[in-house]
């Protein structure tokens, strides 16, 4: 197996499963993606959207129902996993319970026929990279969850695979360990420079690790872009919701000019940026809680009056739930402490109020 | 107001009870262990008592000293070779059952409709019992049975086919009755191994054969040893098929036949007890040996994840 590549090209990769009552459904539809050398790609989406299916198709653990996968000019989607030689890290570690840490890490080398005398130093080096030097002789059951996951990472990278696949590697760890291991993964990626496809349902993980993010829903890719693009310019309402635009409000359209849209109902009057062509009398506006700020009373543009209904104190700031006189709820993140029941005015910057067409139900 | 006061008063008491229960447990006695008593009594009455009774009886022969029965067993040409005869049947039968069941069960490790059918089919011989199997085999494998007629009609083999009333008849019946048991037991061990381990191995370059050798086999070894022991004990106490399908006067005169004859033809219960004790002792030796091999293998949980 070759140790590096220029391009991994997925074209129309599709996987169908027999669903309940014999209705086949696409767990993954027409995935098109080109992964470049050394790139860190995150597959992001809610549980059940087909991320693992996509990863298993690339690893060779699932056969494709359609499409092709090419590594440079070689077609690989017909090869079994053991001939593709991609390193894979599983959600629940999948360490071999009967083998020591050193045996686990050395397994891939042994399968490649590397002589034992060369396996040992490479295992030591890999364990050093994941900061587990000295644990060679323990069994996986004697390690903590975080250590086990680092053994799994060492096991995947020691074979120097052209591509590393990770399926929610941090989701079984507690919050603190998750942050630490996340930085480890970032550091290891920088040191090795291996292309990585990383599956996660956590947008913070995707934003902090990836060079490019692939957002998925129901087996269909919604957006491919850099973390900045996906964060600031969600391609549609699904992506917006998933990326933390907690306020999604349906409002009547009053006017539209040069990509600027004015929406108005009884007690709310907002202008925002149109992201997709609108149709119909209503539109949806999506706003992040942290992009709304408190404002002085007065009839400025994009100011909404309301009453604080609920406060979640968060240390540096508080998450407020504000109700307008007509009952629309807004989530606002604001510094300081607040009391429920207080009257407030909030300001929505027009360039950060993203307007999308109404959802079809 | 009164009810809430009462419940408040009841609380510390409940706490006290909880504490004392914990204290008792810490001292090494868990009241839940009392639930074992009926089962233990049952064991004592149904197993330990007959065993001790038989053991004592075996040292009280009709004539001679305390060891006369054992002396007789090892000097009689009609008795001591039965150990070899039985082992010659039980060992191959057990080895065939375990090591044929293993690759088939491995092939069926993924759930499929095929596996369900196979499982259902294999449960049938277990429920039928050995006598019915013997009768069926007499019909199929006898000199005038279907197999013989078919082979001769197809001109595949023209000689006499003797698969009943000899060693082979008994061996085949031990395989027919023991194989499903071994298969189902091994299948349950195999399906208990997290398939993600094999997937992980495959991404590391292990083909199906290597996955079996390095992942499944080591994790199965303790279960295989257990399965071997159970299958062996079952085969070692073969009786009905040795009589019905074998040649009970000669090549398949197994140890249980010797014990039966001593008890019910010579009415020498003491000798019969001695033979039964020796039978148990041989089984124990083999089982202890096989289980001691387990010490070489990993015996922990067979999952790949945490916990
Ligand atoms: N082996 C399978 N058989 C049938 N359906 C499956 C199978 N594996 C996954 N699915 C379905 O495919 C969809 C996507 O699953 P998956 O890729 O595991 O999602 P994710 O990893 O994003 O949570 C889900 O609806 C799941 O129920
Ligand atoms: Mg998944």
PDB file of C-alpha atoms in Angstrom, chain B residues 8-121:
ATOM      1  CA  UNK B   8     -39.802  12.965  58.620  1.00  0.00           C
ATOM      2  CA  UNK B   9     -39.580  10.897  61.759  1.00  0.00           C
ATOM      3  CA  UNK B  10     -39.540   7.689  59.742  1.00  0.00           C
ATOM      4  CA  UNK B  11     -36.641   8.835  57.640  1.00  0.00           C
ATOM      5  CA  UNK B  12     -33.778   8.573  60.122  1.00  0.00           C
ATOM      6  CA  UNK B  13     -34.953   5.098  60.990  1.00  0.00           C
ATOM      7  CA  UNK B  14     -34.767   4.040  57.371  1.00  0.00           C
ATOM      8  CA  UNK B  15     -31.310   5.507  57.212  1.00  0.00           C
ATOM      9  CA  UNK B  16     -30.367   3.558  60.286  1.00  0.00           C
ATOM     10  CA  UNK B  17     -31.552   0.335  58.713  1.00  0.00           C
ATOM     11  CA  UNK B  18     -29.631   1.083  55.586  1.00  0.00           C
ATOM     12  CA  UNK B  19     -26.480   1.713  57.568  1.00  0.00           C
ATOM     13  CA  UNK B  20     -26.771  -1.438  59.594  1.00  0.00           C
ATOM     14  CA  UNK B  21     -27.333  -3.489  56.453  1.00  0.00           C
ATOM     15  CA  UNK B  22     -24.172  -1.997  54.974  1.00  0.00           C
ATOM     16  CA  UNK B  23     -22.298  -2.717  58.170  1.00  0.00           C
ATOM     17  CA  UNK B  24     -23.349  -6.361  58.079  1.00  0.00           C
ATOM     18  CA  UNK B  25     -22.285  -6.634  54.461  1.00  0.00           C
ATOM     19  CA  UNK B  26     -18.943  -5.103  55.266  1.00  0.00           C
ATOM     20  CA  UNK B  27     -18.444  -7.722  57.961  1.00  0.00           C
ATOM     21  CA  UNK B  28     -18.612 -10.362  55.212  1.00  0.00           C
ATOM     22  CA  UNK B  29     -22.193 -11.532  55.252  1.00  0.00           C
ATOM     23  CA  UNK B  30     -24.744 -10.546  52.622  1.00  0.00           C
ATOM     24  CA  UNK B  31     -28.297 -11.630  53.516  1.00  0.00           C
ATOM     25  CA  UNK B  32     -28.937 -12.195  49.824  1.00  0.00           C
ATOM     26  CA  UNK B  33     -26.633 -15.190  50.101  1.00  0.00           C
ATOM     27  CA  UNK B  34     -29.392 -16.933  52.048  1.00  0.00           C
ATOM     28  CA  UNK B  35     -31.169 -17.347  48.719  1.00  0.00           C
ATOM     29  CA  UNK B  36     -28.530 -19.933  47.842  1.00  0.00           C
ATOM     30  CA  UNK B  37     -29.573 -22.222  50.685  1.00  0.00           C
ATOM     31  CA  UNK B  38     -32.403 -24.099  48.925  1.00  0.00           C
ATOM     32  CA  UNK B  39     -30.216 -24.781  45.896  1.00  0.00           C
ATOM     33  CA  UNK B  40     -27.365 -25.894  48.119  1.00  0.00           C
ATOM     34  CA  UNK B  41     -29.631 -28.281  50.034  1.00  0.00           C
ATOM     35  CA  UNK B  42     -30.932 -29.645  46.770  1.00  0.00           C
ATOM     36  CA  UNK B  43     -27.379 -30.266  45.562  1.00  0.00           C
ATOM     37  CA  UNK B  44     -26.528 -31.957  48.832  1.00  0.00           C
ATOM     38  CA  UNK B  45     -29.503 -34.303  48.662  1.00  0.00           C
ATOM     39  CA  UNK B  46     -29.437 -35.121  44.973  1.00  0.00           C
ATOM     40  CA  UNK B  47     -25.747 -35.127  44.219  1.00  0.00           C
ATOM     41  CA  UNK B  48     -23.414 -35.161  47.167  1.00  0.00           C
ATOM     42  CA  UNK B  49     -25.307 -37.769  49.157  1.00  0.00           C
ATOM     43  CA  UNK B  50     -25.518 -40.375  46.338  1.00  0.00           C
ATOM     44  CA  UNK B  51     -21.900 -39.683  45.508  1.00  0.00           C
ATOM     45  CA  UNK B  52     -20.685 -40.266  49.046  1.00  0.00           C
ATOM     46  CA  UNK B  53     -22.985 -43.260  49.377  1.00  0.00           C
ATOM     47  CA  UNK B  54     -21.580 -44.769  46.181  1.00  0.00           C
ATOM     48  CA  UNK B  55     -18.031 -44.033  47.222  1.00  0.00           C
ATOM     49  CA  UNK B  56     -18.486 -45.746  50.555  1.00  0.00           C
ATOM     50  CA  UNK B  57     -20.322 -48.649  48.927  1.00  0.00           C
ATOM     51  CA  UNK B  58     -17.471 -49.168  46.484  1.00  0.00           C
ATOM     52  CA  UNK B  59     -15.167 -49.913  49.418  1.00  0.00           C
ATOM     53  CA  UNK B  60     -17.524 -52.547  50.808  1.00  0.00           C
ATOM     54  CA  UNK B  61     -17.195 -55.390  48.315  1.00  0.00           C
ATOM     55  CA  UNK B  62     -19.119 -58.649  48.493  1.00  0.00           C
ATOM     56  CA  UNK B  63     -15.887 -60.404  49.399  1.00  0.00           C
ATOM     57  CA  UNK B  64     -12.293 -59.389  50.061  1.00  0.00           C
ATOM     58  CA  UNK B  65     -10.692 -56.254  51.491  1.00  0.00           C
ATOM     59  CA  UNK B  66     -11.764 -52.656  51.033  1.00  0.00           C
ATOM     60  CA  UNK B  67      -9.898 -52.304  47.724  1.00  0.00           C
ATOM     61  CA  UNK B  68     -11.051 -55.626  46.301  1.00  0.00           C
ATOM     62  CA  UNK B  69     -13.420 -54.038  43.759  1.00  0.00           C
ATOM     63  CA  UNK B  70     -10.710 -51.765  42.409  1.00  0.00           C
ATOM     64  CA  UNK B  71      -8.248 -54.611  42.347  1.00  0.00           C
ATOM     65  CA  UNK B  72     -10.764 -56.715  40.479  1.00  0.00           C
ATOM     66  CA  UNK B  73     -11.418 -53.938  37.951  1.00  0.00           C
ATOM     67  CA  UNK B  74      -7.782 -53.508  37.045  1.00  0.00           C
ATOM     68  CA  UNK B  75      -7.041 -57.212  36.842  1.00  0.00           C
ATOM     69  CA  UNK B  76     -10.160 -58.340  34.963  1.00  0.00           C
ATOM     70  CA  UNK B  77      -9.764 -58.487  31.210  1.00  0.00           C
ATOM     71  CA  UNK B  78     -13.467 -57.790  30.893  1.00  0.00           C
ATOM     72  CA  UNK B  79     -13.315 -54.595  32.894  1.00  0.00           C
ATOM     73  CA  UNK B  80     -10.209 -52.452  32.656  1.00  0.00           C
ATOM     74  CA  UNK B  81     -10.097 -52.293  28.813  1.00  0.00           C
ATOM     75  CA  UNK B  82     -13.485 -50.563  28.915  1.00  0.00           C
ATOM     76  CA  UNK B  83     -11.682 -47.345  29.866  1.00  0.00           C
ATOM     77  CA  UNK B  84      -9.676 -47.482  26.656  1.00  0.00           C
ATOM     78  CA  UNK B  85     -12.731 -48.471  24.633  1.00  0.00           C
ATOM     79  CA  UNK B  86     -14.701 -45.534  25.982  1.00  0.00           C
ATOM     80  CA  UNK B  87     -11.864 -43.068  25.449  1.00  0.00           C
ATOM     81  CA  UNK B  88     -11.438 -44.343  21.896  1.00  0.00           C
ATOM     82  CA  UNK B  89     -15.047 -43.381  21.227  1.00  0.00           C
ATOM     83  CA  UNK B  90     -15.380 -40.251  23.343  1.00  0.00           C
ATOM     84  CA  UNK B  91     -12.137 -38.507  22.349  1.00  0.00           C
ATOM     85  CA  UNK B  92     -12.564 -38.609  18.566  1.00  0.00           C
ATOM     86  CA  UNK B  93     -16.258 -37.773  18.898  1.00  0.00           C
ATOM     87  CA  UNK B  94     -15.479 -34.749  21.074  1.00  0.00           C
ATOM     88  CA  UNK B  95     -12.647 -33.565  18.852  1.00  0.00           C
ATOM     89  CA  UNK B  96     -14.802 -33.908  15.739  1.00  0.00           C
ATOM     90  CA  UNK B  97     -17.708 -32.110  17.376  1.00  0.00           C
ATOM     91  CA  UNK B  98     -15.694 -29.176  18.694  1.00  0.00           C
ATOM     92  CA  UNK B  99     -13.357 -28.671  15.767  1.00  0.00           C
ATOM     93  CA  UNK B 100     -15.946 -29.122  13.046  1.00  0.00           C
ATOM     94  CA  UNK B 101     -18.411 -26.895  14.870  1.00  0.00           C
ATOM     95  CA  UNK B 102     -15.781 -24.173  15.291  1.00  0.00           C
ATOM     96  CA  UNK B 103     -15.204 -23.224  11.614  1.00  0.00           C
ATOM     97  CA  UNK B 104     -18.892 -23.532  10.795  1.00  0.00           C
ATOM     98  CA  UNK B 105     -19.906 -21.360  13.737  1.00  0.00           C
ATOM     99  CA  UNK B 106     -17.176 -18.883  12.757  1.00  0.00           C
ATOM    100  CA  UNK B 107     -18.596 -18.679   9.250  1.00  0.00           C
ATOM    101  CA  UNK B 108     -22.002 -17.956  10.752  1.00  0.00           C
ATOM    102  CA  UNK B 109     -20.862 -15.264  13.146  1.00  0.00           C
ATOM    103  CA  UNK B 110     -22.896 -12.608  11.355  1.00  0.00           C
ATOM    104  CA  UNK B 111     -26.641 -12.742  11.935  1.00  0.00           C
ATOM    105  CA  UNK B 112     -28.521 -14.005   8.906  1.00  0.00           C
ATOM    106  CA  UNK B 113     -31.734 -15.863   8.110  1.00  0.00           C
ATOM    107  CA  UNK B 114     -29.461 -18.805   7.224  1.00  0.00           C
ATOM    108  CA  UNK B 115     -28.092 -18.864  10.749  1.00  0.00           C
ATOM    109  CA  UNK B 116     -31.574 -18.916  12.241  1.00  0.00           C
ATOM    110  CA  UNK B 117     -32.587 -21.843  10.060  1.00  0.00           C
ATOM    111  CA  UNK B 118     -29.412 -23.739  10.907  1.00  0.00           C
ATOM    112  CA  UNK B 119     -29.846 -23.103  14.621  1.00  0.00           C
ATOM    113  CA  UNK B 120     -33.439 -24.299  14.527  1.00  0.00           C
ATOM    114  CA  UNK B 121     -32.455 -27.429  12.561  1.00  0.00           C
TER     115      UNK B 121
END
